CSV table of C-alpha atoms in Angstrom, one decimal:
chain,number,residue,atom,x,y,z
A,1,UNK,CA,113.2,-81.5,3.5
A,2,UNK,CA,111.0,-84.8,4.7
A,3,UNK,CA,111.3,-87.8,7.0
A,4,UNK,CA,113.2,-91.4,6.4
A,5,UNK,CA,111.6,-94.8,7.0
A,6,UNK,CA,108.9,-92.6,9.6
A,7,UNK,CA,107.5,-96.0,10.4
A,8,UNK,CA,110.5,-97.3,10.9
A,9,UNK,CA,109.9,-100.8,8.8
A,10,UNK,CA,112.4,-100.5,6.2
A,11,UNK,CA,115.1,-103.1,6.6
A,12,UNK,CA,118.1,-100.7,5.8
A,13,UNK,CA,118.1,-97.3,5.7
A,14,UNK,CA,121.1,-94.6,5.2
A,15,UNK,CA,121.4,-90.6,5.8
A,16,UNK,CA,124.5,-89.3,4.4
A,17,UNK,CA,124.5,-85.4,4.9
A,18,UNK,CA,127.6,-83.4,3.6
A,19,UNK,CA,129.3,-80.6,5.6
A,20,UNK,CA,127.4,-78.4,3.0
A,21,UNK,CA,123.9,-80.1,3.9
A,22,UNK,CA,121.2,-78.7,5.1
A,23,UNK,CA,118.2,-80.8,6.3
A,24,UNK,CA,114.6,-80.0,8.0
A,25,UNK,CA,112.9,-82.7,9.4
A,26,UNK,CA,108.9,-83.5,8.6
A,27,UNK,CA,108.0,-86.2,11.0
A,28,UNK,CA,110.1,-88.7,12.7
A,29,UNK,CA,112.9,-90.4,11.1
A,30,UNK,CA,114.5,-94.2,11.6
A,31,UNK,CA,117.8,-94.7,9.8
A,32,UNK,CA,120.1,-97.9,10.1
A,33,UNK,CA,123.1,-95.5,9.6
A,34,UNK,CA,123.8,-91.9,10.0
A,35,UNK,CA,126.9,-90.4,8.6
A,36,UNK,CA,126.9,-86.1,8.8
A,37,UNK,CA,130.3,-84.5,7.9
A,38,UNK,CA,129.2,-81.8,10.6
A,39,UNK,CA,129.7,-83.9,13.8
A,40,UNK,CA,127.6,-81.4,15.6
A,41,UNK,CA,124.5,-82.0,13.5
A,42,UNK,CA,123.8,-78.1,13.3
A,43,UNK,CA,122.6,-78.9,9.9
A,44,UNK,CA,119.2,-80.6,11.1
A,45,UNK,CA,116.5,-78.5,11.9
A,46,UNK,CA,114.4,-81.2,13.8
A,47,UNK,CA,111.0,-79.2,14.1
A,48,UNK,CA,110.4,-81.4,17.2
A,49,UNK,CA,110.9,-84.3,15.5
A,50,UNK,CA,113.5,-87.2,16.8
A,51,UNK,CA,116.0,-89.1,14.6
A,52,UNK,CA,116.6,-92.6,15.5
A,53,UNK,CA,119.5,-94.6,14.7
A,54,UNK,CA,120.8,-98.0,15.3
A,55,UNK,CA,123.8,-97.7,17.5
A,56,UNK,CA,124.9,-101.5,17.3
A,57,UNK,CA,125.2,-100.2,12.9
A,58,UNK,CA,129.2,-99.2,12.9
A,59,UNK,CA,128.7,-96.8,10.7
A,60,UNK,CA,127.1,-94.9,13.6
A,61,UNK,CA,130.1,-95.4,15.9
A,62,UNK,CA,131.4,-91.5,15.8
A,63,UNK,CA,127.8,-91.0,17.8
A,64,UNK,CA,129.2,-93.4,20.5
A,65,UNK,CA,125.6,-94.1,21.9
A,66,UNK,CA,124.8,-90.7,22.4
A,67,UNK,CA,122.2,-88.7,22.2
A,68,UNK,CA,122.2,-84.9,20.4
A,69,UNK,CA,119.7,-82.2,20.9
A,70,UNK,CA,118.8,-81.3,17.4
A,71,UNK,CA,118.1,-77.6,16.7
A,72,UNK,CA,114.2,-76.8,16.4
A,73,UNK,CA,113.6,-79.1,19.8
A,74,UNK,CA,114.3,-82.7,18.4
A,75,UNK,CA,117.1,-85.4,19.4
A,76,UNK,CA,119.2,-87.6,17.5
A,77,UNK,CA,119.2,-90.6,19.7
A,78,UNK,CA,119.1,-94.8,19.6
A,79,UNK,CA,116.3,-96.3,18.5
A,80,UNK,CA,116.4,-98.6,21.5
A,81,UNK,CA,115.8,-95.3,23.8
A,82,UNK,CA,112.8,-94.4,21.7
């Protein structure tokens, strides 16, 4: 439960969730990589709140740029479409 890097000033900055993860967002997050072992990302519960990532980061290649609605209302999404 909580947020990572919410101001998004921290220079790197990793989520790694397991299949068996369960995560619920507190405020906007910013991470330099995201790697979830459920590819659908039904283990977030955004609360409204938006994850950012940096898709140039190729750890973050199995997102492909996209953008996934989060349950709870939030979005997993580039930070460059913030």
């Amino acid at each position: 439960i909580g947020t990572l890097n919410n101001a998004g000033t921290a220079k790197y900055s990793k989520i790694y969730l397991s299949a068996d993860s369960y995560w619920t967002l507190k405020g906007d997050s910013y991470a330099g990589s995201i790697i979830n072992e459920d590819k659908s990302c039904g283990n977030i519960d955004s609360n409204g709140y938006n994850i950012y990532y940096d898709k140039g980061n190729l750890a973050n290649d199995w997102l492909d740029g996209r953008t996934v609605e989060l349950n709870g209302g939030g979005k997993l999404m580039p930070a460059d479409e913030k």
